[in-house]
mmCIF file of C-alpha atoms in Angstrom:
data_model
loop_
_atom_site.group_PDB
_atom_site.id
_atom_site.type_symbol
_atom_site.label_atom_id
_atom_site.label_comp_id
_atom_site.label_asym_id
_atom_site.label_seq_id
_atom_site.Cartn_x
_atom_site.Cartn_y
_atom_site.Cartn_z
ATOM 1 C CA MET A 1 -33.401 -56.299 22.520
ATOM 2 C CA THR A 2 -34.100 -56.028 26.058
ATOM 3 C CA PRO A 3 -35.431 -52.577 27.043
ATOM 4 C CA VAL A 4 -33.223 -50.437 29.347
ATOM 5 C CA SER A 5 -35.066 -50.035 32.554
ATOM 6 C CA THR A 6 -35.951 -46.395 33.350
ATOM 7 C CA THR A 7 -36.965 -47.192 36.867
ATOM 8 C CA THR A 8 -35.489 -45.017 39.531
ATOM 9 C CA ILE A 9 -34.811 -45.982 43.106
ATOM 10 C CA PRO A 10 -36.811 -43.625 45.247
ATOM 11 C CA THR A 11 -34.809 -41.504 47.835
ATOM 12 C CA VAL A 12 -35.938 -42.244 51.461
ATOM 13 C CA SER A 13 -36.363 -38.960 53.215
ATOM 14 C CA PRO A 14 -34.886 -39.146 56.689
ATOM 15 C CA ALA A 15 -37.578 -39.376 59.626
ATOM 16 C CA ILE A 16 -38.327 -35.976 61.189
ATOM 17 C CA LYS A 17 -37.158 -35.668 64.594
ATOM 18 C CA THR A 18 -39.691 -34.578 67.169
ATOM 19 C CA ARG A 19 -39.586 -33.402 70.951
ATOM 20 C CA SER A 20 -40.134 -36.956 71.841
ATOM 21 C CA SER A 21 -37.016 -38.180 69.851
ATOM 22 C CA ILE A 22 -34.672 -36.224 72.062
ATOM 23 C CA LEU A 23 -36.188 -36.819 75.483
ATOM 24 C CA PRO A 24 -33.220 -38.097 76.973
ATOM 25 C CA GLN A 25 -31.099 -34.915 75.787
ATOM 26 C CA ILE A 26 -34.129 -32.829 77.078
ATOM 27 C CA THR A 27 -33.982 -34.515 80.500
ATOM 28 C CA ALA A 28 -30.207 -34.279 80.774
ATOM 29 C CA PHE A 29 -30.435 -30.406 79.943
ATOM 30 C CA LYS A 30 -33.291 -29.864 82.178
ATOM 31 C CA ASN A 31 -31.331 -31.320 85.164
ATOM 32 C CA ARG A 32 -28.921 -28.542 84.934
ATOM 33 C CA MET A 33 -31.538 -26.135 85.183
ATOM 34 C CA GLY A 34 -31.814 -26.165 89.092
ATOM 35 C CA ILE A 35 -35.580 -26.721 89.132
ATOM 36 C CA PRO A 36 -36.687 -27.690 92.624
ATOM 37 C CA THR A 37 -37.838 -31.315 92.797
ATOM 38 C CA GLY A 38 -41.607 -31.801 92.016
ATOM 39 C CA THR A 39 -41.893 -28.122 90.587
ATOM 40 C CA LYS A 40 -43.693 -27.741 87.352
ATOM 41 C CA ILE A 41 -42.732 -24.804 85.155
ATOM 42 C CA SER A 42 -44.851 -23.104 82.551
ATOM 43 C CA VAL A 43 -44.391 -20.725 79.476
ATOM 44 C CA LYS A 44 -47.566 -19.166 80.768
ATOM 45 C CA LYS A 45 -45.997 -17.849 83.784
ATOM 46 C CA PRO A 46 -43.894 -14.663 83.314
ATOM 47 C CA ALA A 47 -41.971 -15.538 86.756
ATOM 48 C CA ASP A 48 -40.893 -19.117 85.355
ATOM 49 C CA ILE A 49 -39.814 -17.611 82.120
ATOM 50 C CA LEU A 50 -37.744 -15.033 83.793
ATOM 51 C CA GLU A 51 -36.074 -17.351 86.181
ATOM 52 C CA TYR A 52 -35.683 -20.541 84.174
ATOM 53 C CA ALA A 53 -35.147 -19.282 80.738
ATOM 54 C CA VAL A 54 -34.227 -15.496 80.385
ATOM 55 C CA ASN A 55 -31.966 -15.520 83.537
ATOM 56 C CA LYS A 56 -30.309 -18.533 82.548
ATOM 57 C CA ALA A 57 -29.759 -17.622 79.115
ATOM 58 C CA TYR A 58 -28.335 -14.298 80.289
ATOM 59 C CA ILE A 59 -25.581 -16.133 82.357
ATOM 60 C CA ASP A 60 -24.859 -18.354 79.296
ATOM 61 C CA MET A 61 -24.018 -15.026 77.401
ATOM 62 C CA GLN A 62 -21.130 -14.763 79.801
ATOM 63 C CA PRO A 63 -21.722 -11.295 81.152
ATOM 64 C CA ARG A 64 -18.805 -11.328 83.180
ATOM 65 C CA THR A 65 -16.793 -10.316 80.035
ATOM 66 C CA ILE A 66 -18.670 -6.926 79.836
ATOM 67 C CA LYS A 67 -16.529 -4.300 81.698
ATOM 68 C CA GLY A 68 -18.421 -2.828 84.644
ATOM 69 C CA HIS A 69 -21.191 -5.535 84.669
ATOM 70 C CA GLU A 70 -23.338 -5.918 87.713
ATOM 71 C CA ILE A 71 -26.250 -8.243 87.275
ATOM 72 C CA ILE A 72 -28.613 -5.886 89.060
ATOM 73 C CA LYS A 73 -28.094 -3.281 86.341
ATOM 74 C CA THR A 74 -30.064 -5.500 83.842
ATOM 75 C CA ALA A 75 -32.858 -6.565 86.214
ATOM 76 C CA LYS A 76 -35.222 -4.388 84.337
ATOM 77 C CA LEU A 77 -34.138 -5.504 80.838
ATOM 78 C CA ARG A 78 -34.409 -9.035 81.747
ATOM 79 C CA ASN A 79 -37.915 -8.597 83.262
ATOM 80 C CA ASP A 80 -38.957 -6.892 79.972
ATOM 81 C CA LEU A 81 -37.528 -9.635 77.878
ATOM 82 C CA ALA A 82 -39.407 -12.190 79.922
ATOM 83 C CA ASP A 83 -42.534 -10.325 79.287
ATOM 84 C CA ARG A 84 -41.842 -10.444 75.513
ATOM 85 C CA PHE A 85 -41.453 -14.227 75.615
ATOM 86 C CA PHE A 86 -44.850 -14.531 77.651
ATOM 87 C CA LYS A 87 -46.654 -12.268 75.031
ATOM 88 C CA TYR A 88 -45.013 -14.520 72.177
ATOM 89 C CA PHE A 89 -46.537 -17.701 73.816
ATOM 90 C CA ASN A 90 -49.920 -15.957 74.117
ATOM 91 C CA ASP A 91 -49.955 -14.926 70.426
ATOM 92 C CA PRO A 92 -50.558 -17.132 67.533
ATOM 93 C CA ALA A 93 -47.370 -19.095 66.385
ATOM 94 C CA PRO A 94 -45.528 -17.815 63.359
ATOM 95 C CA SER A 95 -46.736 -19.568 60.170
ATOM 96 C CA THR A 96 -43.516 -19.245 58.274
ATOM 97 C CA GLU A 97 -39.766 -19.244 58.529
ATOM 98 C CA SER A 98 -39.527 -15.443 57.662
ATOM 99 C CA ASP A 99 -42.318 -14.457 60.159
ATOM 100 C CA PHE A 100 -40.273 -16.257 62.850
ATOM 101 C CA ASP A 101 -36.988 -14.644 61.753
ATOM 102 C CA LYS A 102 -38.770 -11.189 62.008
ATOM 103 C CA ILE A 103 -39.763 -11.849 65.612
ATOM 104 C CA HIS A 104 -36.372 -13.290 66.464
ATOM 105 C CA SER A 105 -34.573 -10.133 64.904
ATOM 106 C CA ASP A 106 -36.900 -7.885 66.849
ATOM 107 C CA PHE A 107 -36.089 -9.717 70.295
ATOM 108 C CA CYS A 108 -32.348 -9.586 69.565
ATOM 109 C CA ASP A 109 -32.677 -5.891 68.623
ATOM 110 C CA PHE A 110 -34.621 -5.166 71.758
ATOM 111 C CA PHE A 111 -32.136 -7.028 74.075
ATOM 112 C CA LEU A 112 -29.101 -5.531 72.274
ATOM 113 C CA THR A 113 -30.258 -1.972 72.388
ATOM 114 C CA GLY A 114 -31.005 -2.275 76.024
ATOM 115 C CA LEU A 115 -27.751 -3.811 76.978
ATOM 116 C CA ASN A 116 -25.749 -1.166 75.074
ATOM 117 C CA LYS A 117 -27.502 1.484 76.689
ATOM 118 C CA ILE A 118 -26.676 0.129 80.064
ATOM 119 C CA PHE A 119 -23.146 -0.537 79.258
ATOM 120 C CA ALA A 120 -22.610 2.348 76.747
ATOM 121 C CA SER A 121 -18.849 2.339 77.190
ATOM 122 C CA THR A 122 -18.466 -1.373 76.149
ATOM 123 C CA PRO A 123 -21.065 -2.056 73.229
ATOM 124 C CA GLN A 124 -21.591 -5.630 72.673
ATOM 125 C CA ALA A 125 -22.185 -7.391 69.459
ATOM 126 C CA PHE A 126 -25.064 -9.104 67.869
ATOM 127 C CA GLY A 127 -23.486 -12.506 68.831
ATOM 128 C CA LYS A 128 -24.453 -11.750 72.578
ATOM 129 C CA ALA A 129 -28.042 -11.071 71.665
ATOM 130 C CA GLN A 130 -28.522 -14.294 69.574
ATOM 131 C CA LYS A 131 -26.896 -16.409 72.480
ATOM 132 C CA VAL A 132 -29.491 -14.994 74.846
ATOM 133 C CA ILE A 133 -32.586 -15.256 72.622
ATOM 134 C CA ASN A 134 -31.558 -18.623 71.234
ATOM 135 C CA MET A 135 -30.793 -20.203 74.610
ATOM 136 C CA ALA A 136 -33.956 -18.786 76.145
ATOM 137 C CA PHE A 137 -35.896 -20.680 73.507
ATOM 138 C CA LYS A 138 -33.873 -23.913 74.414
ATOM 139 C CA TYR A 139 -34.758 -23.470 78.002
ATOM 140 C CA LEU A 140 -38.314 -22.855 77.233
ATOM 141 C CA TYR A 141 -38.312 -26.095 74.985
ATOM 142 C CA CYS A 142 -37.683 -27.836 78.200
ATOM 143 C CA PHE A 143 -40.814 -26.459 80.209
ATOM 144 C CA ASP A 144 -43.479 -28.816 81.183
ATOM 145 C CA ASP A 145 -46.075 -27.415 78.882
ATOM 146 C CA ALA A 146 -43.828 -26.903 76.049
ATOM 147 C CA ILE A 147 -45.410 -29.866 74.253
ATOM 148 C CA SER A 148 -48.686 -27.745 74.146
ATOM 149 C CA TYR A 149 -46.769 -24.962 72.010
ATOM 150 C CA LEU A 150 -44.630 -26.960 69.760
ATOM 151 C CA PRO A 151 -45.732 -24.640 66.713
ATOM 152 C CA HIS A 152 -43.946 -21.689 68.501
ATOM 153 C CA PHE A 153 -40.761 -23.646 68.439
ATOM 154 C CA THR A 154 -40.933 -24.961 64.735
ATOM 155 C CA TYR A 155 -38.531 -22.304 63.248
ATOM 156 C CA CYS A 156 -36.197 -21.674 66.097
ATOM 157 C CA HIS A 157 -32.668 -21.092 65.317
ATOM 158 C CA MET A 158 -29.548 -23.138 66.696
ATOM 159 C CA PRO A 159 -27.930 -21.243 69.706
ATOM 160 C CA ILE A 160 -24.423 -20.258 68.323
ATOM 161 C CA ASP A 161 -21.506 -20.760 70.897
ATOM 162 C CA SER A 162 -17.995 -22.304 70.783
ATOM 163 C CA TYR A 163 -19.066 -25.787 70.489
ATOM 164 C CA THR A 164 -21.776 -25.226 67.865
ATOM 165 C CA LEU A 165 -19.324 -23.068 65.930
ATOM 166 C CA ASN A 166 -16.942 -25.893 65.718
ATOM 167 C CA TRP A 167 -19.564 -28.139 64.422
ATOM 168 C CA CYS A 168 -20.385 -25.668 61.696
ATOM 169 C CA PHE A 169 -16.589 -25.259 60.901
ATOM 170 C CA ASP A 170 -16.200 -29.125 60.629
ATOM 171 C CA ASN A 171 -19.206 -29.202 58.139
ATOM 172 C CA LYS A 172 -17.605 -26.301 56.189
ATOM 173 C CA LEU A 173 -20.567 -23.705 56.966
ATOM 174 C CA TYR A 174 -17.948 -20.895 57.443
ATOM 175 C CA LYS A 175 -14.309 -20.019 57.737
ATOM 176 C CA LYS A 176 -12.489 -19.233 60.800
ATOM 177 C CA SER A 177 -10.923 -16.003 59.242
ATOM 178 C CA LYS A 178 -14.454 -14.871 58.659
ATOM 179 C CA ILE A 179 -16.080 -15.591 62.001
ATOM 180 C CA ARG A 180 -13.531 -15.615 65.032
ATOM 181 C CA ASN A 181 -15.919 -15.737 68.041
ATOM 182 C CA TRP A 182 -19.495 -16.248 68.853
ATOM 183 C CA SER A 183 -19.863 -13.334 70.949
ATOM 184 C CA THR A 184 -18.234 -10.855 68.317
ATOM 185 C CA LEU A 185 -20.605 -12.422 65.551
ATOM 186 C CA LYS A 186 -22.280 -9.613 63.445
ATOM 187 C CA LYS A 187 -25.923 -9.865 62.290
ATOM 188 C CA PRO A 188 -25.090 -10.224 58.524
ATOM 189 C CA ASP A 189 -22.823 -13.049 59.276
ATOM 190 C CA TYR A 190 -25.296 -14.614 61.526
ATOM 191 C CA ASP A 191 -28.009 -14.506 59.107
ATOM 192 C CA ILE A 192 -25.664 -16.298 56.593
ATOM 193 C CA LEU A 193 -24.723 -19.091 59.004
ATOM 194 C CA CYS A 194 -28.204 -19.518 60.162
ATOM 195 C CA ASP A 195 -29.390 -19.951 56.587
ATOM 196 C CA LYS A 196 -26.648 -22.432 56.015
ATOM 197 C CA ILE A 197 -27.382 -24.421 59.238
ATOM 198 C CA ARG A 198 -31.059 -24.750 58.140
ATOM 199 C CA LYS A 199 -30.108 -26.015 54.580
ATOM 200 C CA LYS A 200 -27.413 -28.292 56.141
ATOM 201 C CA LEU A 201 -29.986 -29.880 58.489
ATOM 202 C CA ALA A 202 -32.989 -29.754 56.565
ATOM 203 C CA PRO A 203 -35.649 -31.274 57.082
ATOM 204 C CA GLN A 204 -34.661 -31.377 60.859
ATOM 205 C CA SER A 205 -35.158 -28.674 63.344
ATOM 206 C CA PRO A 206 -31.894 -26.606 64.210
ATOM 207 C CA LEU A 207 -33.051 -26.405 67.681
ATOM 208 C CA ILE A 208 -33.924 -30.113 68.044
ATOM 209 C CA GLU A 209 -30.582 -31.074 66.499
ATOM 210 C CA GLU A 210 -28.628 -28.757 68.972
ATOM 211 C CA PHE A 211 -29.790 -30.729 71.805
ATOM 212 C CA VAL A 212 -27.714 -33.645 70.163
ATOM 213 C CA ILE A 213 -24.913 -31.822 68.559
ATOM 214 C CA TRP A 214 -23.900 -29.486 71.581
ATOM 215 C CA PRO A 215 -23.022 -32.527 74.049
ATOM 216 C CA GLU A 216 -21.242 -34.270 71.151
ATOM 217 C CA GLU A 217 -19.071 -31.365 70.429
ATOM 218 C CA LYS A 218 -18.533 -30.798 74.100
ATOM 219 C CA ALA A 219 -17.312 -34.332 74.529
ATOM 220 C CA LYS A 220 -15.096 -33.953 71.549
ATOM 221 C CA ALA A 221 -13.486 -30.696 72.792
ATOM 222 C CA ASN A 222 -12.998 -32.308 76.094
ATOM 223 C CA GLU A 223 -10.824 -35.138 74.480
ATOM 224 C CA ILE A 224 -8.942 -32.641 72.376
ATOM 225 C CA ASN A 225 -8.178 -30.412 75.431
ATOM 226 C CA PHE A 226 -6.925 -33.289 77.346
ATOM 227 C CA ILE A 227 -4.700 -34.368 74.644
ATOM 228 C CA LYS A 228 -3.383 -30.888 74.283
ATOM 229 C CA THR A 229 -2.622 -30.828 77.968
ATOM 230 C CA ILE A 230 -0.528 -33.679 77.849
ATOM 231 C CA MET A 231 1.180 -32.251 74.647
ATOM 232 C CA ASP A 232 1.900 -29.132 76.518
ATOM 233 C CA TYR A 233 3.481 -31.188 79.437
ATOM 234 C CA ILE A 234 5.775 -32.874 76.928
ATOM 235 C CA ALA A 235 6.730 -29.807 75.219
ATOM 236 C CA ASP A 236 7.550 -28.189 78.415
ATOM 237 C CA ASN A 237 9.692 -31.164 79.464
ATOM 238 C CA TYR A 238 11.400 -31.450 75.870
ATOM 239 C CA ASP A 239 14.776 -32.483 77.339
ATOM 240 C CA LEU A 240 13.350 -35.241 79.365
ATOM 241 C CA PHE A 241 11.578 -36.808 76.529
ATOM 242 C CA SER A 242 13.836 -36.024 73.467
ATOM 243 C CA SER A 243 16.530 -37.927 75.460
ATOM 244 C CA SER A 244 14.289 -40.969 76.687
ATOM 245 C CA GLY A 245 12.248 -41.304 73.547
ATOM 246 C CA ILE A 246 8.660 -42.060 73.008
ATOM 247 C CA THR A 247 8.696 -45.778 74.074
ATOM 248 C CA SER A 248 10.611 -45.229 77.304
ATOM 249 C CA SER A 249 8.428 -42.214 78.106
ATOM 250 C CA GLY A 250 5.570 -44.726 78.638
ATOM 251 C CA ILE A 251 3.750 -44.099 75.533
ATOM 252 C CA THR A 252 3.382 -47.266 73.614
ATOM 253 C CA SER A 253 0.969 -48.682 71.070
ATOM 254 C CA SER A 254 -0.805 -50.405 74.154
ATOM 255 C CA GLY A 255 -1.148 -47.256 75.935
ATOM 256 C CA ILE A 256 0.301 -45.239 78.708
ATOM 257 C CA SER A 257 2.003 -48.062 80.764
ATOM 258 C CA SER A 258 4.977 -46.567 82.664
ATOM 259 C CA GLY A 259 7.814 -44.039 82.502
ATOM 260 C CA PRO A 260 7.979 -40.431 83.486
ATOM 261 C CA ILE A 261 4.874 -39.294 81.829
ATOM 262 C CA LYS A 262 2.539 -41.731 83.813
ATOM 263 C CA PRO A 263 2.380 -39.727 87.053
ATOM 264 C CA TYR A 264 1.348 -36.767 85.196
ATOM 265 C CA VAL A 265 -1.082 -38.355 82.972
ATOM 266 C CA GLU A 266 -2.644 -40.108 86.190
ATOM 267 C CA LYS A 267 -2.906 -36.738 87.893
ATOM 268 C CA THR A 268 -4.532 -35.096 84.838
ATOM 269 C CA VAL A 269 -7.096 -37.866 84.388
ATOM 270 C CA LYS A 270 -7.974 -37.399 88.119
ATOM 271 C CA ASN A 271 -8.814 -33.934 87.708
ATOM 272 C CA LYS A 272 -10.698 -34.366 84.278
ATOM 273 C CA VAL A 273 -12.629 -37.264 85.904
ATOM 274 C CA LYS A 274 -13.652 -34.909 88.761
ATOM 275 C CA THR A 275 -14.899 -32.314 86.229
ATOM 276 C CA ILE A 276 -16.759 -34.990 84.127
ATOM 277 C CA ASN A 277 -18.290 -36.465 87.092
ATOM 278 C CA ASN A 278 -19.826 -33.181 88.265
ATOM 279 C CA ASP A 279 -21.459 -33.099 84.924
ATOM 280 C CA ARG A 280 -22.464 -36.764 85.042
ATOM 281 C CA ARG A 281 -24.152 -36.442 88.591
ATOM 282 C CA LYS A 282 -26.245 -33.434 87.324
ATOM 283 C CA ASP A 283 -27.276 -35.805 84.380
ATOM 284 C CA GLY A 284 -28.218 -38.552 86.901
ATOM 285 C CA LYS A 285 -25.264 -40.813 85.639
ATOM 286 C CA SER A 286 -23.061 -42.884 87.588
ATOM 287 C CA PRO A 287 -19.553 -41.416 88.213
ATOM 288 C CA LEU A 288 -16.456 -42.543 86.227
ATOM 289 C CA ILE A 289 -13.580 -44.449 87.912
ATOM 290 C CA ASN A 290 -10.164 -43.155 87.368
ATOM 291 C CA THR A 291 -8.646 -46.654 86.700
ATOM 292 C CA THR A 292 -11.315 -47.191 84.061
ATOM 293 C CA VAL A 293 -10.541 -43.902 82.296
ATOM 294 C CA LEU A 294 -6.730 -44.517 82.522
ATOM 295 C CA SER A 295 -7.250 -47.919 80.641
ATOM 296 C CA MET A 296 -9.339 -46.065 77.873
ATOM 297 C CA LEU A 297 -6.170 -43.893 77.065
ATOM 298 C CA SER A 298 -4.839 -46.701 75.002
ATOM 299 C CA SER A 299 -7.255 -45.841 72.352
ATOM 300 C CA ILE A 300 -6.143 -42.381 72.331
ATOM 301 C CA SER A 301 -2.347 -43.065 72.575
ATOM 302 C CA THR A 302 -2.336 -45.261 69.471
ATOM 303 C CA SER A 303 -3.363 -42.364 67.172
ATOM 304 C CA ALA A 304 -3.505 -38.865 68.392
ATOM 305 C CA LEU A 305 -1.238 -39.182 71.467
ATOM 306 C CA ILE A 306 1.578 -40.803 69.592
ATOM 307 C CA ALA A 307 1.277 -38.432 66.614
ATOM 308 C CA GLY A 308 1.100 -35.342 68.928
ATOM 309 C CA ILE A 309 4.383 -36.791 70.873
ATOM 310 C CA ALA A 310 6.108 -37.356 67.618
ATOM 311 C CA LYS A 311 5.762 -33.487 66.873
ATOM 312 C CA CYS A 312 7.040 -32.446 70.061
ATOM 313 C CA ILE A 313 10.204 -34.650 70.017
#
């Protein structure tokens, strides 16, 4: 009798991504930081931390949504936060996840307490604080000497915003009924979500993965919004399309070829391409051409567009 083999096929662990693995994403992100050509920025310089990390992260928090907000009112708070980051990089790096989480929590508490003292009539939630702290770490990760301080970034969190929340939702890490908006996120919910993100991405770093996930989610959202824009147009012109039908409206399996919707689509594409090209220029990429984008619509129309139009008519 032939013995049954008990040999098991070993599982292959995914290669751990490093900073060098995502240099293109770091470069693209750094190009948006407004750093003068030839300027080197350092985590050892409080002025650089303030200008290129804390201040930019503060704007990412969308302070314009705070009633009575004036940027000058938070000058001292932002300066003090930059000093805390400076001290963090001068101290030994946290050796465990829990050590970093304690530091992260202290950073968030410091910022949120200060912010809510300044704008006491409109108290903000933990979601605003995590956005500032996590984005500041992301900016700092792009600094020229960050490679000398990689242990300080080992346990960093993924910044939570609308794009990363969509990724979390797609990966069933939370329910939309539980978390409606990143800015109103409460700390207990954030802690749970952070833990789920870590487990989902392990052994990868949530911060490193965010450099890849965020632009992908943004591109996905842009395509969805573009389709929704066309759907809204069709819904607003229901009589025109219900009488002429899908085919005569210019939407066919081979793309948007003719009919009453074509001029609108061309105008929409032109506007979208202008926005996209602004981003591409910042990333050092060549601009898109309107006609090229229009020809790409066939891949959308065969699935999402036709399905969406069918629901409108």
